[in-house]
Coordinates of C-alpha atoms in Angstrom, one line a residue:
Chain A
M246 CA -8.2 8.5 -30.5
I247 CA -5.6 8.5 -27.9
R248 CA -2.4 10.6 -28.9
V249 CA 0.8 10.6 -26.7
Q250 CA 3.4 13.2 -27.8
N251 CA 6.8 13.4 -27.0
I252 CA 6.4 12.2 -23.4
T253 CA 9.3 12.5 -20.9
K254 CA 9.4 11.5 -17.3
R255 CA 12.3 11.5 -14.9
F256 CA 12.3 10.1 -11.3
G257 CA 15.1 12.1 -9.6
D258 CA 18.0 11.2 -11.7
Y259 CA 16.5 8.4 -13.3
A260 CA 15.0 8.9 -16.8
A261 CA 11.9 6.7 -16.8
L262 CA 10.5 7.8 -20.4
H263 CA 12.4 9.6 -23.2
G264 CA 10.2 11.5 -25.8
I265 CA 7.4 8.8 -26.2
D266 CA 5.2 9.1 -29.1
L267 CA 2.2 7.0 -29.7
E268 CA -1.2 6.9 -31.3
I269 CA -4.2 4.7 -30.5
Q270 CA -7.1 4.2 -32.4
P271 CA -10.7 4.1 -31.1
G272 CA -11.5 0.3 -30.1
E273 CA -7.9 -0.9 -30.3
F274 CA -6.6 -3.4 -27.7
I275 CA -2.9 -2.3 -27.1
A276 CA -0.4 -4.3 -25.2
L277 CA 2.6 -2.1 -23.6
L278 CA 5.1 -5.0 -23.6
G279 CA 8.7 -4.7 -21.9
P280 CA 10.8 -6.1 -19.1
S281 CA 10.8 -4.2 -15.8
G282 CA 12.3 -0.8 -15.7
S283 CA 11.3 -0.4 -19.4
G284 CA 8.9 2.5 -18.5
K285 CA 5.5 0.6 -19.5
T286 CA 3.8 1.0 -16.2
T287 CA 4.9 4.8 -15.9
L288 CA 3.8 5.5 -19.5
L289 CA 0.4 3.7 -18.6
R290 CA 0.0 5.9 -15.5
I291 CA 0.5 8.9 -17.2
I292 CA -2.0 8.2 -19.9
A293 CA -4.3 7.5 -16.7
G294 CA -3.4 10.7 -14.9
L295 CA -2.0 9.0 -11.9
E296 CA 1.3 10.4 -12.8
F297 CA 2.4 13.6 -14.7
Q298 CA 4.9 13.9 -17.5
D299 CA 7.7 16.5 -17.2
E300 CA 7.5 17.1 -21.0
G301 CA 5.0 16.2 -23.7
H302 CA 1.3 15.9 -24.0
V303 CA -1.5 13.5 -23.9
Y304 CA -4.7 14.0 -26.1
F305 CA -7.9 12.3 -25.7
D306 CA -9.8 12.8 -29.2
G307 CA -7.9 15.9 -29.8
E308 CA -8.4 17.5 -26.2
D309 CA -5.2 18.1 -24.4
V310 CA -5.8 16.2 -20.9
S311 CA -2.2 16.6 -19.8
D312 CA -2.9 18.7 -17.0
I313 CA -6.2 16.9 -16.1
P314 CA -6.3 14.7 -12.9
V315 CA -7.2 10.9 -13.1
G316 CA -10.6 11.4 -11.6
R317 CA -11.7 13.8 -14.6
R318 CA -10.2 11.7 -17.5
K319 CA -13.0 9.1 -17.5
V320 CA -10.6 6.3 -17.5
G321 CA -11.0 3.0 -15.9
F322 CA -7.8 1.6 -14.1
V323 CA -7.4 -1.8 -13.0
F324 CA -4.5 -2.1 -10.5
Q325 CA -2.1 -4.9 -10.5
Q326 CA -3.1 -6.0 -7.0
Y327 CA -6.7 -4.9 -7.8
A328 CA -6.8 -2.5 -5.1
L329 CA -10.3 -3.6 -4.0
F330 CA -11.8 -1.6 -0.8
R331 CA -11.7 -4.7 1.5
H332 CA -14.1 -3.3 4.0
M333 CA -17.0 -2.9 1.3
T334 CA -19.1 -5.6 -0.4
V335 CA -18.3 -6.6 -3.9
A336 CA -21.5 -4.7 -4.9
D337 CA -20.3 -1.5 -3.1
N338 CA -16.8 -1.6 -4.7
V339 CA -18.6 -1.9 -8.1
A340 CA -20.9 1.1 -7.3
F341 CA -18.2 3.1 -5.6
G342 CA -17.7 5.2 -8.6
L343 CA -21.5 6.1 -9.1
N344 CA -21.9 6.7 -5.3
V345 CA -19.1 9.3 -5.2
R346 CA -20.8 11.4 -7.8
K347 CA -22.2 14.7 -6.9
S348 CA -26.0 14.6 -6.2
K349 CA -26.9 16.2 -9.3
T350 CA -25.3 13.6 -11.6
R351 CA -25.7 10.5 -9.3
P352 CA -28.3 8.3 -10.6
K353 CA -30.8 6.9 -8.1
K354 CA -30.0 4.2 -5.5
A355 CA -32.2 1.6 -7.3
E356 CA -30.4 2.6 -10.6
I357 CA -27.0 2.2 -9.2
K358 CA -27.9 -1.2 -7.6
A359 CA -29.2 -2.4 -11.0
R360 CA -26.2 -1.1 -12.7
A361 CA -23.9 -2.9 -10.1
D362 CA -25.7 -6.2 -10.7
E363 CA -25.8 -5.8 -14.6
L364 CA -21.8 -5.5 -14.3
L365 CA -21.5 -8.5 -11.9
R366 CA -23.5 -10.4 -14.5
I367 CA -21.1 -9.3 -17.3
V368 CA -18.0 -10.3 -15.3
Q369 CA -19.8 -13.7 -14.3
L370 CA -20.0 -12.9 -10.7
D371 CA -23.8 -12.6 -10.3
G372 CA -24.9 -13.3 -6.8
L373 CA -21.6 -12.6 -5.2
G374 CA -22.4 -9.0 -4.7
G375 CA -22.9 -9.5 -1.0
R376 CA -19.3 -10.9 -0.4
Y377 CA -16.3 -9.1 0.8
P378 CA -13.1 -9.2 -1.6
G379 CA -11.4 -11.4 1.1
Q380 CA -13.9 -14.2 0.4
L381 CA -13.1 -14.3 -3.3
S382 CA -10.4 -15.9 -5.4
G383 CA -7.8 -14.2 -7.2
G384 CA -9.4 -14.4 -10.5
Q385 CA -12.7 -13.2 -9.1
R386 CA -11.2 -10.2 -7.3
Q387 CA -9.3 -9.3 -10.7
R388 CA -13.1 -9.4 -12.3
V389 CA -14.5 -7.3 -9.4
A390 CA -11.8 -4.9 -10.2
L391 CA -12.8 -4.7 -13.7
A392 CA -16.4 -4.3 -13.1
R393 CA -15.7 -1.4 -10.7
A394 CA -13.5 0.4 -13.5
L395 CA -16.4 -0.3 -16.0
A396 CA -19.0 1.1 -14.0
I397 CA -18.0 4.7 -14.5
E398 CA -18.4 4.1 -18.3
P399 CA -14.8 5.1 -19.1
S400 CA -13.7 5.8 -22.6
L401 CA -10.5 4.2 -22.0
L402 CA -9.7 1.0 -20.2
L403 CA -6.2 0.6 -18.6
L404 CA -4.9 -2.6 -17.2
D405 CA -1.6 -2.8 -15.2
E406 CA -0.3 -6.3 -15.4
P407 CA -4.1 -7.6 -15.3
F408 CA -2.7 -11.5 -15.0
G409 CA 0.5 -11.0 -13.1
A410 CA -0.9 -12.1 -9.7
L411 CA -2.7 -15.2 -11.0
D412 CA -1.7 -19.0 -11.4
A413 CA -1.1 -20.4 -15.0
K414 CA -4.8 -22.0 -15.5
V415 CA -6.7 -19.1 -14.2
R416 CA -4.4 -16.6 -16.2
K417 CA -5.1 -18.5 -19.6
D418 CA -8.9 -18.6 -18.9
L419 CA -9.1 -14.9 -17.7
R420 CA -7.0 -13.9 -20.9
R421 CA -9.5 -15.6 -23.2
W422 CA -12.4 -14.2 -21.5
L423 CA -10.8 -10.7 -21.4
R424 CA -10.4 -10.9 -25.4
D425 CA -14.0 -11.9 -25.8
L426 CA -15.0 -9.1 -23.5
H427 CA -13.1 -6.5 -25.3
K428 CA -14.5 -7.8 -28.7
Q429 CA -18.2 -7.3 -27.3
M430 CA -17.7 -3.9 -25.8
G431 CA -15.1 -2.5 -28.2
L432 CA -13.7 -0.3 -25.3
T433 CA -10.3 1.3 -26.4
S434 CA -8.1 -0.7 -24.0
I435 CA -4.3 -0.7 -23.0
F436 CA -2.7 -3.3 -20.9
V437 CA 0.9 -3.4 -19.6
T438 CA 2.5 -6.9 -19.6
H439 CA 6.1 -8.3 -19.5
D440 CA 4.9 -11.5 -20.7
Q441 CA 5.3 -11.6 -24.6
E442 CA 2.9 -14.6 -24.9
E443 CA 0.1 -12.4 -23.3
A444 CA 0.7 -9.6 -25.4
L445 CA 0.9 -11.7 -28.8
E446 CA -2.4 -13.5 -27.7
L447 CA -4.4 -10.6 -26.8
A448 CA -3.5 -7.4 -28.4
D449 CA -4.3 -5.8 -31.8
R450 CA -1.1 -4.1 -31.6
V451 CA 1.9 -4.4 -29.2
V452 CA 4.0 -1.5 -28.2
V453 CA 7.5 -3.0 -27.4
M454 CA 9.6 -0.9 -24.9
D455 CA 12.9 -1.0 -23.3
H456 CA 14.8 1.4 -21.4
G457 CA 12.2 4.2 -21.6
R458 CA 11.9 4.1 -25.4
I459 CA 9.5 2.4 -27.9
D460 CA 11.5 0.0 -29.9
Q461 CA 8.6 -1.2 -32.2
V462 CA 4.8 -0.6 -32.6
G463 CA 3.2 -3.4 -34.8
T464 CA 0.6 -6.2 -35.0
P465 CA 1.7 -9.4 -33.0
E466 CA 2.7 -10.9 -36.6
E467 CA 4.8 -8.0 -37.2
V468 CA 6.7 -7.8 -34.1
Y469 CA 7.5 -11.5 -34.1
M470 CA 8.2 -11.9 -37.8
E471 CA 9.8 -8.4 -38.5
P472 CA 11.4 -7.4 -35.4
A473 CA 12.8 -4.1 -35.5
T474 CA 15.8 -4.2 -33.3
A475 CA 17.8 -6.8 -31.7
F476 CA 16.1 -6.2 -28.5
V477 CA 12.6 -7.1 -29.8
S478 CA 14.0 -10.1 -31.5
H479 CA 15.3 -11.4 -28.2
F480 CA 12.2 -10.4 -26.1
V481 CA 9.3 -11.2 -28.4
G482 CA 10.0 -15.1 -29.3
E483 CA 13.3 -16.6 -28.8
T484 CA 16.4 -15.7 -30.9
N485 CA 19.8 -17.3 -31.4
R486 CA 22.6 -14.8 -32.1
L487 CA 25.1 -16.4 -34.4
P488 CA 28.8 -15.4 -34.0
D489 CA 28.4 -13.5 -37.5
G490 CA 25.9 -11.2 -35.7
R491 CA 22.9 -12.8 -37.7
H492 CA 19.8 -13.5 -35.4
V493 CA 17.7 -16.7 -36.0
R494 CA 14.7 -18.1 -34.5
P495 CA 14.9 -21.8 -33.3
H496 CA 12.5 -22.8 -35.8
D497 CA 14.4 -21.3 -38.7
I498 CA 17.2 -23.6 -38.3
A499 CA 17.4 -26.7 -40.4
I500 CA 19.6 -29.5 -39.5
V501 CA 21.3 -30.5 -42.9
A502 CA 23.4 -33.4 -44.2
E503 CA 26.4 -31.4 -45.4
G504 CA 27.6 -27.8 -45.3
G505 CA 26.6 -25.4 -42.7
D506 CA 28.0 -25.2 -39.2
A507 CA 28.9 -27.9 -36.7
V508 CA 26.8 -28.0 -33.4
A509 CA 27.6 -30.4 -30.5
V510 CA 24.1 -31.5 -29.0
D511 CA 24.1 -31.0 -25.2
N512 CA 20.4 -31.7 -24.5
V513 CA 17.2 -32.7 -26.3
F514 CA 13.7 -32.4 -24.7
R515 CA 10.2 -32.1 -25.7
K516 CA 8.8 -28.4 -25.9
G517 CA 5.3 -28.1 -26.7
S518 CA 4.7 -29.4 -30.2
A519 CA 8.5 -29.6 -31.1
W520 CA 11.7 -31.1 -30.0
R521 CA 14.1 -28.4 -28.5
V522 CA 17.5 -29.1 -29.3
E523 CA 20.2 -27.3 -27.3
G524 CA 23.7 -27.5 -28.3
R525 CA 27.1 -25.4 -28.9
L526 CA 28.6 -24.0 -32.0
A527 CA 31.9 -25.9 -32.6
D528 CA 33.9 -23.0 -33.7
S529 CA 32.6 -20.4 -31.0
N530 CA 30.9 -22.3 -28.1
A531 CA 27.9 -20.1 -28.5
I532 CA 24.8 -21.8 -27.4
I533 CA 22.3 -22.6 -30.1
E534 CA 18.6 -23.6 -29.9
I535 CA 16.9 -25.4 -32.5
D536 CA 13.2 -26.6 -32.9
V537 CA 12.7 -29.8 -34.6
D538 CA 9.5 -31.0 -35.9
T539 CA 8.1 -34.0 -33.8
N540 CA 7.4 -36.0 -37.1
Q541 CA 11.3 -36.0 -37.5
V542 CA 13.8 -38.2 -35.4
P543 CA 15.8 -35.7 -33.2
P544 CA 19.5 -36.0 -32.7
S545 CA 20.8 -37.6 -29.8
V546 CA 22.9 -35.9 -26.9
G547 CA 26.6 -36.0 -27.8
Q548 CA 26.1 -36.1 -31.5
T549 CA 27.5 -33.3 -33.6
V550 CA 24.9 -32.2 -36.4
R551 CA 25.2 -29.6 -39.1
I552 CA 22.9 -26.4 -39.1
E553 CA 22.0 -24.0 -41.7
A554 CA 19.9 -20.9 -41.0
R555 CA 16.7 -20.7 -43.3
R556 CA 15.8 -17.0 -42.2
S557 CA 17.7 -14.7 -40.3
R558 CA 18.3 -11.1 -39.9
T559 CA 20.8 -8.5 -38.9
F560 CA 20.6 -5.5 -36.9
A561 CA 22.6 -2.3 -36.8
D562 CA 23.6 -2.0 -33.1
Chain B
M110 CA 24.9 -33.7 22.8
R111 CA 21.3 -33.9 21.5
Q112 CA 20.0 -31.2 19.6
H113 CA 16.6 -29.9 20.0
A114 CA 14.5 -28.2 17.4
P115 CA 12.9 -24.9 18.9
G116 CA 9.8 -25.8 20.5
T117 CA 10.6 -29.5 21.5
E118 CA 12.7 -28.5 24.7
S119 CA 12.1 -31.0 27.6
R120 CA 8.9 -30.5 29.8
T121 CA 11.2 -29.1 32.7
T122 CA 12.7 -26.4 30.7
Q123 CA 9.3 -25.2 29.7
V124 CA 7.9 -25.2 33.1
V125 CA 10.9 -23.4 34.5
L126 CA 10.8 -20.6 31.8
I127 CA 7.1 -20.1 32.1
L128 CA 7.5 -20.1 35.9
L129 CA 10.4 -17.5 35.9
A130 CA 8.5 -15.3 33.5
L131 CA 5.5 -15.3 35.7
A132 CA 7.3 -14.6 38.7
F133 CA 8.8 -11.7 37.1
L134 CA 5.5 -10.3 36.1
A135 CA 4.1 -11.0 39.6
F136 CA 6.8 -9.1 41.2
F137 CA 7.5 -6.2 39.0
L138 CA 3.7 -5.6 37.6
V139 CA 1.2 -7.5 39.6
M140 CA 2.1 -6.7 43.1
P141 CA 2.7 -3.1 42.8
L142 CA -0.8 -2.9 41.2
V143 CA -2.5 -4.9 44.1
A144 CA -0.6 -2.8 46.5
V145 CA -2.1 0.4 45.1
F146 CA -5.6 -1.0 45.6
I147 CA -4.7 -2.4 49.2
E148 CA -3.3 0.8 50.3
A149 CA -6.2 2.8 48.9
L150 CA -8.9 0.5 50.8
K151 CA -6.8 -0.2 53.7
Q152 CA -9.1 2.0 56.0
G153 CA -12.4 0.8 54.4
I154 CA -14.4 2.1 51.6
E155 CA -15.5 5.3 53.2
P156 CA -12.1 6.9 53.4
F157 CA -11.5 6.0 49.8
L158 CA -14.8 7.6 48.7
E159 CA -14.0 10.7 50.8
A160 CA -10.6 11.1 49.2
V161 CA -11.9 10.8 45.8
S162 CA -14.7 13.0 46.2
N163 CA -12.7 15.8 48.0
P164 CA -13.1 19.1 46.1
D165 CA -9.4 19.2 45.3
A166 CA -9.6 15.6 44.0
L167 CA -12.7 16.3 42.0
A168 CA -10.9 19.4 40.5
A169 CA -8.0 17.3 39.5
I170 CA -9.9 14.7 38.1
R171 CA -11.9 17.2 36.0
L172 CA -8.6 18.9 34.8
T173 CA -7.4 15.9 33.8
L174 CA -10.4 14.9 31.7
F175 CA -10.4 18.4 30.4
I176 CA -6.5 18.0 29.3
A177 CA -7.2 14.7 27.7
A178 CA -10.4 16.1 25.9
I179 CA -8.4 18.7 24.3
S180 CA -5.0 17.0 23.6
V181 CA -6.5 13.4 22.2
P182 CA -8.5 14.9 19.2
L183 CA -5.8 17.3 18.6
N184 CA -3.3 14.6 18.3
V185 CA -5.6 12.6 16.2
V186 CA -5.7 15.4 13.7
F187 CA -2.0 15.9 13.7
G188 CA -1.3 12.3 13.7
L189 CA -3.5 11.6 10.8
A190 CA -2.1 14.8 8.9
A191 CA 1.3 13.6 9.5
S192 CA 1.1 10.0 8.5
W193 CA -1.0 10.8 5.6
A194 CA 1.7 13.3 4.4
I195 CA 4.5 10.9 5.2
T196 CA 3.0 7.8 3.5
K197 CA 1.1 9.2 0.6
F198 CA 3.4 11.8 -0.7
S199 CA 7.1 12.5 -1.2
F200 CA 8.3 16.0 -0.3
P201 CA 11.6 17.5 0.8
G202 CA 11.9 17.3 4.4
K203 CA 10.0 14.1 5.0
N204 CA 12.8 12.5 7.0
L205 CA 13.0 15.5 9.1
L206 CA 9.4 15.4 9.9
L207 CA 9.7 11.7 10.7
T208 CA 12.5 12.2 13.1
M209 CA 10.6 15.1 14.6
I210 CA 7.5 13.1 15.3
D211 CA 9.8 10.9 17.6
L212 CA 11.4 13.8 19.5
P213 CA 8.9 13.8 22.4
L214 CA 9.9 10.0 22.9
S215 CA 13.5 10.8 23.1
V216 CA 13.5 13.7 25.3
S217 CA 13.0 13.6 29.0
P218 CA 9.5 15.3 29.7
V219 CA 10.9 17.4 32.4
V220 CA 13.1 18.9 29.4
S221 CA 10.0 19.1 27.3
G222 CA 8.2 20.9 30.2
L223 CA 11.3 23.5 30.7
V224 CA 11.3 24.2 27.1
F225 CA 7.8 25.5 27.4
V226 CA 8.7 27.6 30.5
L227 CA 11.7 29.0 28.5
L228 CA 9.2 30.0 25.7
F229 CA 6.2 31.1 27.7
G230 CA 7.3 31.7 31.1
A231 CA 7.7 35.3 32.8
Q232 CA 11.4 35.4 32.2
G233 CA 10.9 33.5 29.0
L234 CA 11.3 34.4 25.2
L235 CA 7.7 35.4 24.7
G236 CA 6.7 36.0 28.5
P237 CA 7.0 39.7 28.3
W238 CA 4.8 40.0 25.4
L239 CA 2.2 37.6 26.9
S240 CA 2.0 39.5 30.0
A241 CA 1.6 42.6 28.5
H242 CA -1.5 41.0 26.6
G243 CA -2.9 39.5 30.0
L244 CA -2.1 35.9 28.6
K245 CA -1.3 33.4 31.1
I246 CA 0.4 30.1 29.8
I247 CA 2.8 28.8 32.2
F248 CA 1.5 27.9 35.6
A249 CA -2.0 27.9 34.1
V250 CA -4.2 25.3 31.9
P251 CA -2.9 26.5 28.7
G252 CA 0.7 25.4 29.5
I253 CA -0.6 22.0 30.8
V254 CA -2.5 21.4 27.5
L255 CA 0.6 22.5 25.5
A256 CA 3.1 20.2 27.3
T257 CA 0.4 17.2 27.1
V258 CA -0.1 17.7 23.6
F259 CA 3.6 17.9 22.9
I260 CA 4.3 14.7 25.0
T261 CA 1.6 12.7 23.3
F262 CA 2.2 13.7 19.8
P263 CA 3.9 10.6 18.6
F264 CA 1.4 8.2 19.7
V265 CA -1.2 8.3 17.0
A266 CA 1.3 9.1 14.0
R267 CA 3.6 6.1 15.3
E268 CA 0.8 3.8 15.0
L269 CA -0.4 4.9 11.6
I270 CA 2.7 5.4 9.8
P271 CA 3.9 1.6 9.6
L272 CA 0.3 0.7 8.9
M273 CA -0.1 3.3 5.9
M274 CA 3.1 2.5 4.7
E275 CA 2.2 -1.2 4.4
Q276 CA -1.1 -0.6 2.8
G277 CA 0.5 1.6 0.2
K278 CA -1.5 4.3 -1.9
D279 CA -3.3 1.9 -4.5
D280 CA -6.5 1.9 -2.9
E281 CA -6.6 5.8 -2.6
E282 CA -5.6 5.9 -6.4
A283 CA -8.4 3.5 -7.3
A284 CA -10.7 5.9 -5.5
L285 CA -9.4 8.9 -7.2
S286 CA -9.4 7.1 -10.7
L287 CA -13.2 6.2 -10.0
G288 CA -14.1 10.0 -9.6
A289 CA -13.9 10.4 -5.8
N290 CA -12.5 13.7 -4.4
G291 CA -9.9 13.9 -1.6
W292 CA -12.3 14.1 1.3
Q293 CA -14.5 11.2 -0.1
T294 CA -11.3 9.0 -0.6
F295 CA -10.3 10.0 3.0
W296 CA -13.3 9.1 4.4
H297 CA -14.7 6.2 2.5
V298 CA -11.3 4.4 1.9
T299 CA -8.2 5.6 4.1
L300 CA -10.2 5.8 7.5
P301 CA -11.6 2.5 7.2
N302 CA -8.4 0.8 6.2
I303 CA -6.8 2.2 9.4
R304 CA -9.7 2.4 11.9
W305 CA -8.2 -0.3 14.3
G306 CA -4.8 1.2 14.2
L307 CA -6.2 4.5 14.7
L308 CA -8.4 3.4 17.8
Y309 CA -5.1 1.6 19.2
G310 CA -3.3 5.1 18.9
V311 CA -6.0 7.1 20.5
L312 CA -5.8 4.7 23.4
L313 CA -2.3 4.8 24.1
C314 CA -2.4 8.6 23.5
N315 CA -5.1 9.1 26.1
A316 CA -3.4 6.9 28.6
R317 CA -0.4 9.0 28.3
A318 CA -2.1 12.4 28.5
M319 CA -4.1 11.3 31.6
G320 CA -0.9 9.9 33.3
E321 CA 1.9 12.3 32.1
F322 CA 3.6 13.7 35.3
G323 CA 7.0 15.3 34.2
A324 CA 6.5 17.7 31.8
V325 CA 2.9 18.8 33.4
S326 CA 4.8 19.0 36.7
V327 CA 7.2 21.6 35.4
V328 CA 4.5 23.8 33.7
S329 CA 1.5 23.4 36.1
G330 CA 2.8 25.4 39.2
H331 CA 0.8 22.9 41.5
I332 CA -2.2 25.3 42.2
R333 CA -4.5 23.1 44.4
G334 CA -8.1 23.0 42.8
E335 CA -6.7 24.8 39.6
T336 CA -3.6 23.4 38.0
N337 CA -3.3 20.2 39.5
T338 CA -4.0 17.0 37.3
M339 CA -4.5 13.7 38.9
P340 CA -0.8 12.3 39.0
L341 CA 0.3 15.8 40.5
H342 CA -2.5 15.6 43.1
V343 CA -1.3 12.2 44.0
E344 CA 2.3 13.4 44.5
I345 CA 1.1 16.3 46.8
L346 CA -1.1 14.1 49.0
Y347 CA 1.7 11.5 49.3
N348 CA 4.2 14.4 50.5
E349 CA 1.5 15.3 52.9
Y350 CA 1.6 11.6 54.2
D351 CA -2.2 11.4 53.3
F352 CA -1.4 7.9 52.1
V353 CA -5.2 6.6 51.8
G354 CA -5.8 9.7 49.8
A355 CA -2.7 9.4 47.6
F356 CA -3.4 5.8 46.8
A357 CA -7.2 6.3 46.3
V358 CA -6.6 8.8 43.5
A359 CA -3.5 6.6 42.3
S360 CA -6.1 3.6 42.1
L361 CA -8.3 5.6 39.6
L362 CA -5.2 6.0 37.5
A363 CA -4.3 2.4 37.7
A364 CA -7.9 1.6 37.0
L365 CA -7.5 3.6 33.8
A366 CA -4.4 1.7 32.8
L367 CA -6.1 -1.7 33.3
V368 CA -9.1 -0.7 31.2
T369 CA -6.7 0.7 28.5
L370 CA -4.9 -2.8 28.7
V371 CA -8.2 -4.5 28.1
L372 CA -9.4 -2.4 25.5
K373 CA -5.9 -2.7 23.7
S374 CA -6.0 -6.6 23.8
V375 CA -9.3 -6.5 22.4
L376 CA -8.3 -4.1 19.7
E377 CA -5.1 -6.1 18.9
W378 CA -7.2 -9.2 18.6
R379 CA -9.8 -7.4 16.2
F380 CA -6.8 -6.1 14.2
D381 CA -5.3 -9.3 13.9
L382 CA -8.3 -10.9 12.8
H383 CA -8.7 -8.0 10.3
S384 CA -5.3 -8.1 8.8
G385 CA -5.2 -11.8 8.8
A386 CA -8.4 -11.8 6.7
R387 CA -6.9 -9.8 3.9
H388 CA -5.5 -12.1 1.1

């Protein structure tokens, strides 16, 4: 189990993290989700031992590793830009963590080679061991970085924006593949992302962060359906804020024949499996987004419709 | 008036510009260089060979090589340490260090030489202590080494700092996270990443170490066969109206410059190839 206790970190005058507490169960797949500047990457780097907290403790299976540097924490870290060693072949990159061991604990050459080949097979890059990183595509480099991190048999896998540098199609494939890999290996993993879709799709639990604090920890279902704060409600999924302070999801708004509030429709377009209707509340001019089922006829632009919130929540500010 | 996109100027404009640049190069660079070799070989090959194999000339060549052999490795170590510290860590006084590295480039070499005289000379700050212990620095080889190390200090560091800055520290962090120690990280990750830039810096550093005149002239004392480097030897011969001798030794320095130039171009080409292959 990974336990983070009361972690505080400042960079000069800027407070990056304020008293973070978090517990991660063995085998969990955790997403640290937040906008840039929320402190999610700093938290990941502190857990890795690449950065050190000003206050607080980090425990791995009950052992206080707060002052232990990254090299002795047995964590696999995948960098956002992969940080592959460009003068080494793919196989040498993967074998690096084994080759730098002291001769007492270093496996034999043949063993290292076999292990590197095995890892390249796991990440579906068999036969590419002789290439250089510069000769690979972005998705392939990402998987080399992953294989390299797994080579040291880490007890924890940390990924910093693992899909950030990839284009949409590759990103989706790799996402699915990573989820399957995690299921197979059962390795406790934490990844940082600013993409809520990614977090909701991959993670067992999502840690939503903002301004150096944790706003909510929960399953994807919980953070989406029961957001703890206004920030979570807006950052995870879309939310309309009504003038009376209520927060409503676009798909929780119904267009009704009478009653409710009047909305002037500005724009209607197809968004995935629903019609997205954009309009303004007649009273306050606040922008309202509404999802309408595609088996219904959407209102037309210029029309005024009446809406009612089927589900809404309010947050203490 | 017709507007031209860059690169679509008329043929005549192009030709004129190119000719102008070539004429400038010929007048200021090629002609002097050729003149050095012509003067050196004016009276045939024999006087040339005699001039460069004269005992004083040989002593100057030996001393120059010796000075370079000490100051270049020293500045490789200093340059690497300074660039590493500046680019991979943040610490108080970092900007001051950066400014200090540039100091030898912004101060006149003669002043740099004088500083050492003021420090270590007979009338200098440490002079009495040194002479009491029988140590001679000014007007001796140690002084020349000190002055040369000082003058050539920026060349390696200046080359490496922008390069290492651009590369960031992800690679080093990756190596550390995989269990490598500091030395392994430096040797297997950092050094291969900067090797071409480092070589380039060494080349420039070496060219300057062998060619430095001003600072060395102040601290050397011009003792023939003992504290004369090649540039100083050239000056002495020239002042003695031994033009063949002066230009013969000068042609060796000029040859060094040409070799440096060729190696530099080769390195730049490799360097571009290398950084172009990244991503």
